[in-house]
Short mmCIF file of C-alpha atoms in Angstrom, two decimals:
data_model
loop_
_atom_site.label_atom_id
_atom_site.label_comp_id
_atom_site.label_asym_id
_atom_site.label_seq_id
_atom_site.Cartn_x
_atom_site.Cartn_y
_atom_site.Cartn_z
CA UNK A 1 21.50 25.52 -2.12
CA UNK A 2 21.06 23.28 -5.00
CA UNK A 3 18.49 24.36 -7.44
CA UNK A 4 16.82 22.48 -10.38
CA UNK A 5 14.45 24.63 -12.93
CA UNK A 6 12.26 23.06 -15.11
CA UNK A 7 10.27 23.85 -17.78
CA UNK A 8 7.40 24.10 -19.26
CA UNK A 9 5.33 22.67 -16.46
CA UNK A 10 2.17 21.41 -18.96
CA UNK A 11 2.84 20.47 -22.75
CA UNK A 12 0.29 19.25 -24.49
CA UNK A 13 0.93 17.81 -27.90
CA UNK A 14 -0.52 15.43 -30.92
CA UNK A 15 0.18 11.88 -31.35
CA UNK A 16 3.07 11.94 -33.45
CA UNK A 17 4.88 15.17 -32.79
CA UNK A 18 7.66 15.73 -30.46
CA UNK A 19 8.01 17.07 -27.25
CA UNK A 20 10.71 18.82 -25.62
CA UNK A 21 11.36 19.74 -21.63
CA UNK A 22 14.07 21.50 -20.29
CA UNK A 23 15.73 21.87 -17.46
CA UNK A 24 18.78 24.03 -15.68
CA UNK A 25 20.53 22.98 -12.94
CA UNK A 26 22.49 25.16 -10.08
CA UNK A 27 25.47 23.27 -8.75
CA UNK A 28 28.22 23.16 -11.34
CA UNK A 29 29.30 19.67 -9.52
CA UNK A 30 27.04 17.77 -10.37
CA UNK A 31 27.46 15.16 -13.09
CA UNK A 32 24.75 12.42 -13.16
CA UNK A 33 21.00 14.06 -14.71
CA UNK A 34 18.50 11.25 -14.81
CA UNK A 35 14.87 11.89 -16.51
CA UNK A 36 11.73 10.09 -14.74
CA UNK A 37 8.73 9.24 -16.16
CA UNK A 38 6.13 9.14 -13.08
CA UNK A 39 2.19 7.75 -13.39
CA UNK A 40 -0.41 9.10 -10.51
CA UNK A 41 0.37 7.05 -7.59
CA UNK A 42 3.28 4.96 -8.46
CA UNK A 43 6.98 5.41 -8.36
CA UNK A 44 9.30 7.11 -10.89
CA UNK A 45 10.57 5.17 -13.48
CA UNK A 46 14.48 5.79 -15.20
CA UNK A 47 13.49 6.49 -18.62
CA UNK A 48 17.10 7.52 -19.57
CA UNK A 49 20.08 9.55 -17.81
CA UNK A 50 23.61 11.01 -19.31
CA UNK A 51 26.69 11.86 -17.11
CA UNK A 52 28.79 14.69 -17.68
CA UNK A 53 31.00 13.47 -20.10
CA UNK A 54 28.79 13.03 -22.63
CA UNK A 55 26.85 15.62 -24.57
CA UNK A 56 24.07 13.54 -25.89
CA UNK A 57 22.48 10.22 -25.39
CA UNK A 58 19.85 8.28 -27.48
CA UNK A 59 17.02 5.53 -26.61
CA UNK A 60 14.96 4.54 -29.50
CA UNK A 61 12.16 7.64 -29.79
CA UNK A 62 14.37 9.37 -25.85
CA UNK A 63 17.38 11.57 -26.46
CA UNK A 64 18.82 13.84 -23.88
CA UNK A 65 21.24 16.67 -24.53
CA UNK A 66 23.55 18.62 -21.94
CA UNK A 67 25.14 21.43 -22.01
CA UNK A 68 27.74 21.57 -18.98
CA UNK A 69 28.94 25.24 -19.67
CA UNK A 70 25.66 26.33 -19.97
CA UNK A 71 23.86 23.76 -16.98
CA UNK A 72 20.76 23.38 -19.01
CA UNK A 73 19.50 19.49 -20.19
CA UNK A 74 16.51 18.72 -22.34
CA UNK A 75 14.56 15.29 -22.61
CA UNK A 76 13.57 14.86 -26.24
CA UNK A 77 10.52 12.59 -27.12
CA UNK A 78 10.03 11.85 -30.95
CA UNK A 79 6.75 10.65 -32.64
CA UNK A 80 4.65 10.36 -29.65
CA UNK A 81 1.77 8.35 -28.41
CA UNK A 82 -0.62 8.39 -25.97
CA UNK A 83 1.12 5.92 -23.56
CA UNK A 84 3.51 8.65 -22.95
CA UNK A 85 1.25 10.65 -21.08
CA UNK A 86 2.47 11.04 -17.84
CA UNK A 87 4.87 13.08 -15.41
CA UNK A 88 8.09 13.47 -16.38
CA UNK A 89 10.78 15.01 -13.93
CA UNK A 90 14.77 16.14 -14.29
CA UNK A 91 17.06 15.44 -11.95
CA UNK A 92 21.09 16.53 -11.54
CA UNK A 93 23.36 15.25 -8.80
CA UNK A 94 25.89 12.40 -8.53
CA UNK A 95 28.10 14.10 -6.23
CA UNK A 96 27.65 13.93 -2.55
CA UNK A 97 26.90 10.82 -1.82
CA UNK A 98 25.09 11.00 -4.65
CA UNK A 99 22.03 12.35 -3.92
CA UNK A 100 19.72 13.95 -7.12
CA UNK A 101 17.57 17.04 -7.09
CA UNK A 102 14.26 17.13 -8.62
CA UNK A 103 12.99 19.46 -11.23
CA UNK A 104 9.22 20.77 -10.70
CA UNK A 105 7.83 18.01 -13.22
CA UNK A 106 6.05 18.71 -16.30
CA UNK A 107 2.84 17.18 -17.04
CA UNK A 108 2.73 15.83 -20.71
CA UNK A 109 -0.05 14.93 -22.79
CA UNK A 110 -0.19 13.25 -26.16
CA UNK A 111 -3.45 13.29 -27.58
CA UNK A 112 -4.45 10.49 -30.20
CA UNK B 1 17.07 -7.13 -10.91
CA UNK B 2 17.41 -4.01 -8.33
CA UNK B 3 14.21 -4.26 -6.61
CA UNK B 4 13.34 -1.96 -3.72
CA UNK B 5 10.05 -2.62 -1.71
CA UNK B 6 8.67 -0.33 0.99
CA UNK B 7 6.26 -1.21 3.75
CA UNK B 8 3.55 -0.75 4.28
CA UNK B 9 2.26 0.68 0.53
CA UNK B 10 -0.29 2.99 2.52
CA UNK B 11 -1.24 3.67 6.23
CA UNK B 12 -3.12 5.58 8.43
CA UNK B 13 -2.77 7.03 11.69
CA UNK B 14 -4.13 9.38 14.70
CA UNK B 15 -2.52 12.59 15.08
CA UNK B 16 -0.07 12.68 17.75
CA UNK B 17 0.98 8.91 17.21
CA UNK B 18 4.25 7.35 15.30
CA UNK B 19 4.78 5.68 12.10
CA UNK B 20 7.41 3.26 10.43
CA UNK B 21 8.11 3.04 7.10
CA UNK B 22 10.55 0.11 6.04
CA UNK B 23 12.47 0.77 2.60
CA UNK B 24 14.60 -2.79 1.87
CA UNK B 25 16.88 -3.63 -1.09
CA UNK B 26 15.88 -7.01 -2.45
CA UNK B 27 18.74 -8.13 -4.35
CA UNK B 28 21.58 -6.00 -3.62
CA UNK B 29 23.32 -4.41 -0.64
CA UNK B 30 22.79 -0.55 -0.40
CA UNK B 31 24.97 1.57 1.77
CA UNK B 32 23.12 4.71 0.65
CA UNK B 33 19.29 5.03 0.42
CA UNK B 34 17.11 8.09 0.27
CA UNK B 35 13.97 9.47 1.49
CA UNK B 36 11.80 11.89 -0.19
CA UNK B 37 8.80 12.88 0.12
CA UNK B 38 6.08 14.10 -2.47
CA UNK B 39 2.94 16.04 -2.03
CA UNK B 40 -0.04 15.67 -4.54
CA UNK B 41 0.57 17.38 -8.51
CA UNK B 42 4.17 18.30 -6.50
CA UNK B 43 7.40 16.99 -7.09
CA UNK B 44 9.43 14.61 -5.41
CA UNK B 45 11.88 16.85 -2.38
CA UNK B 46 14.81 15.30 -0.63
CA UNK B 47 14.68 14.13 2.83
CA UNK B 48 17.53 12.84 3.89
CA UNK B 49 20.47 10.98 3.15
CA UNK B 50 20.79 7.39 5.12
CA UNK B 51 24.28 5.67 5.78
CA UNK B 52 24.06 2.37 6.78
CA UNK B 53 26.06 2.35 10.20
CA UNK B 54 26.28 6.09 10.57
CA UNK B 55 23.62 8.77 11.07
CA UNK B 56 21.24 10.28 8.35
CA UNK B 57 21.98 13.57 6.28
CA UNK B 58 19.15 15.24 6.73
CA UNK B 59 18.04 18.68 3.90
CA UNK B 60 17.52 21.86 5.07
CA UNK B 61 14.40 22.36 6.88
CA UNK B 62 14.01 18.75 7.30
CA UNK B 63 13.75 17.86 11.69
CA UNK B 64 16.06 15.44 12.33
CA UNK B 65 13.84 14.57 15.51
CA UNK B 66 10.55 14.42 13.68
CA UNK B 67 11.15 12.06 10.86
CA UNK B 68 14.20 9.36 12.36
CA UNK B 69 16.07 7.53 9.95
CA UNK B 70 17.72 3.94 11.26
CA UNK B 71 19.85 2.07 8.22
CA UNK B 72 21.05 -0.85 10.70
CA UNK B 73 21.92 -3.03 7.61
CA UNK B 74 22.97 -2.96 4.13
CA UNK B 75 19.45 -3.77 2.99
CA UNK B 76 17.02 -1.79 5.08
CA UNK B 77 16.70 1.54 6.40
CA UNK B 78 13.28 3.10 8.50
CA UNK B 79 11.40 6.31 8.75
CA UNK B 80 9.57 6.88 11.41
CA UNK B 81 7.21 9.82 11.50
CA UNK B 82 7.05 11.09 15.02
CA UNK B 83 4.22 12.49 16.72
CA UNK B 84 2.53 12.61 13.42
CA UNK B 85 -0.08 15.67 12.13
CA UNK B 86 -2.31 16.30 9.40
CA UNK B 87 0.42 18.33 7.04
CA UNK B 88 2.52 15.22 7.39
CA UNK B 89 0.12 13.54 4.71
CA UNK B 90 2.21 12.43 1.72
CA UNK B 91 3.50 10.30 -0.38
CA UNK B 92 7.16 8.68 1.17
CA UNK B 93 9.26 7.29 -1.48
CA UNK B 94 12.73 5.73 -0.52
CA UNK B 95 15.14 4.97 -3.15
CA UNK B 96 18.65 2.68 -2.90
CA UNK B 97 21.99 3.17 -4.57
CA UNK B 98 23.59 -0.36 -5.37
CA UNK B 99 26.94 -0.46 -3.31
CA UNK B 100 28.46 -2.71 -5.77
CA UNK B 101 27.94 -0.42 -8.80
CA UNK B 102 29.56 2.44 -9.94
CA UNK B 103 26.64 3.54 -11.20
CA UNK B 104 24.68 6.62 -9.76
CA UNK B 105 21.27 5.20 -10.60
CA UNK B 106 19.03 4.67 -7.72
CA UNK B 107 15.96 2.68 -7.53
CA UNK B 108 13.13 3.79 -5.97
CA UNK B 109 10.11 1.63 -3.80
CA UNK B 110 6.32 1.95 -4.86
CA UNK B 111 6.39 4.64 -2.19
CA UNK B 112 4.44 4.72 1.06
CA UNK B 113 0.96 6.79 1.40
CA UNK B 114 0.64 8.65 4.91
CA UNK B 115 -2.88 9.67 5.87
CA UNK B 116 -2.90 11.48 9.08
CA UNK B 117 -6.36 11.98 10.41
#
């Protein structure tokens, strides 16, 4: 079935740095890959999402790459603060009905 | 814009008896909504698929006849967690696919916290 692998599952960096999470996907059909941004208890929020036509996309300090040949995507976050502490989760789909696979999440925290 | 509300935000019930969860679309009509379900420090795994006017697409491992999915109109679609146990505790989040976009994004409810006691 469909499979989505993320990575790494902590990160812990300083305020300013960047931080980097990647994630593979199985089904060579899909062509949506949204990134989440989750805080204990309440829903995910869209922080940014490419389609398959497009190799790269960039939202102020957010950038997302893809490589289709290779099914790997990577969330990008530059100069960080402590706001951004949070869960963050991959997703691919877009094809049957459009239904998205989750990554396993990846707990990040910036510390000040 | 593209509001989804669930109801009711948390609940809790006896073992052995049902619960409902309503997902609705606020401001636009949904043909396709989804229903995960999310375990504490886990991640968010795929219910089902629900069709308004058709039956559910339920995952792999997922019983059909436990957890019954009704989407009787283009803005609202039900779980309802049969004869409910303990290991049915979770976090439900639905999520709704705007019918009028083109757009894959789907936006999710504040989710739905099952205590089963």
């Amino acid at each position: 079935g469909e499979n989505v692998e993320q990575h790494p599952s902590t990160l812990s960096v300083q305020e300013g740095d960047s931080a980097v999470i990647k994630c593979t996907y199985s089904d060579s059909a899909s062509n949506y890959f949204p990134w989440y941004k989750q805080e204990l208890g309440k829903r995910p929020q869209l922080i940014i999402d490419i389609r398959s036509n497009v190799g790269e996309k960039k939202d102020q300090r957010i950038a997302v790459t893809l490589n289709k040949t290779a099914k790997h995507f990577s969330l990008h976050i530059t100069e960080t603060q402590p706001e951004d502490s949070a869960v963050y989760f991959c997703a691919a789909g877009g094809n049957q009905g459009g239904k998205l696979i989750f990554g396993q999440g990846t707990e990040l925290s910036v510390k000040p | 814009g593209a509001v989804v509300s669930q109801h009711p935000s948390w609940v809790i019930c006896k073992s052995g008896t049902s619960v409902k969860i309503e997902c609705r679309s606020l401001d636009f009509q949904a043909t396709t909504m989804f229903w995960y379900r999310q375990f504490p420090k886990q991640s968010l795994m795929l219910m089902a698929t629900s069709n308004e006017g058709s039956k559910a697409t339920y995952e792999q491992g997922v019983e059909k006849d436990k957890f019954l999915i009704n989407h009787a109109s283009l803005t609202l679609s039900t779980l309802t967690v049969t004869s409910a146990h303990p290991e049915d505790s979770s976090f439900y989040i639905c999520s709704a696919r705007d019918s009028g976009s083109a757009s894959n994004e789907q936006y999710f409810g504040p989710g739905t916290r099952l205590t089963v006691t």
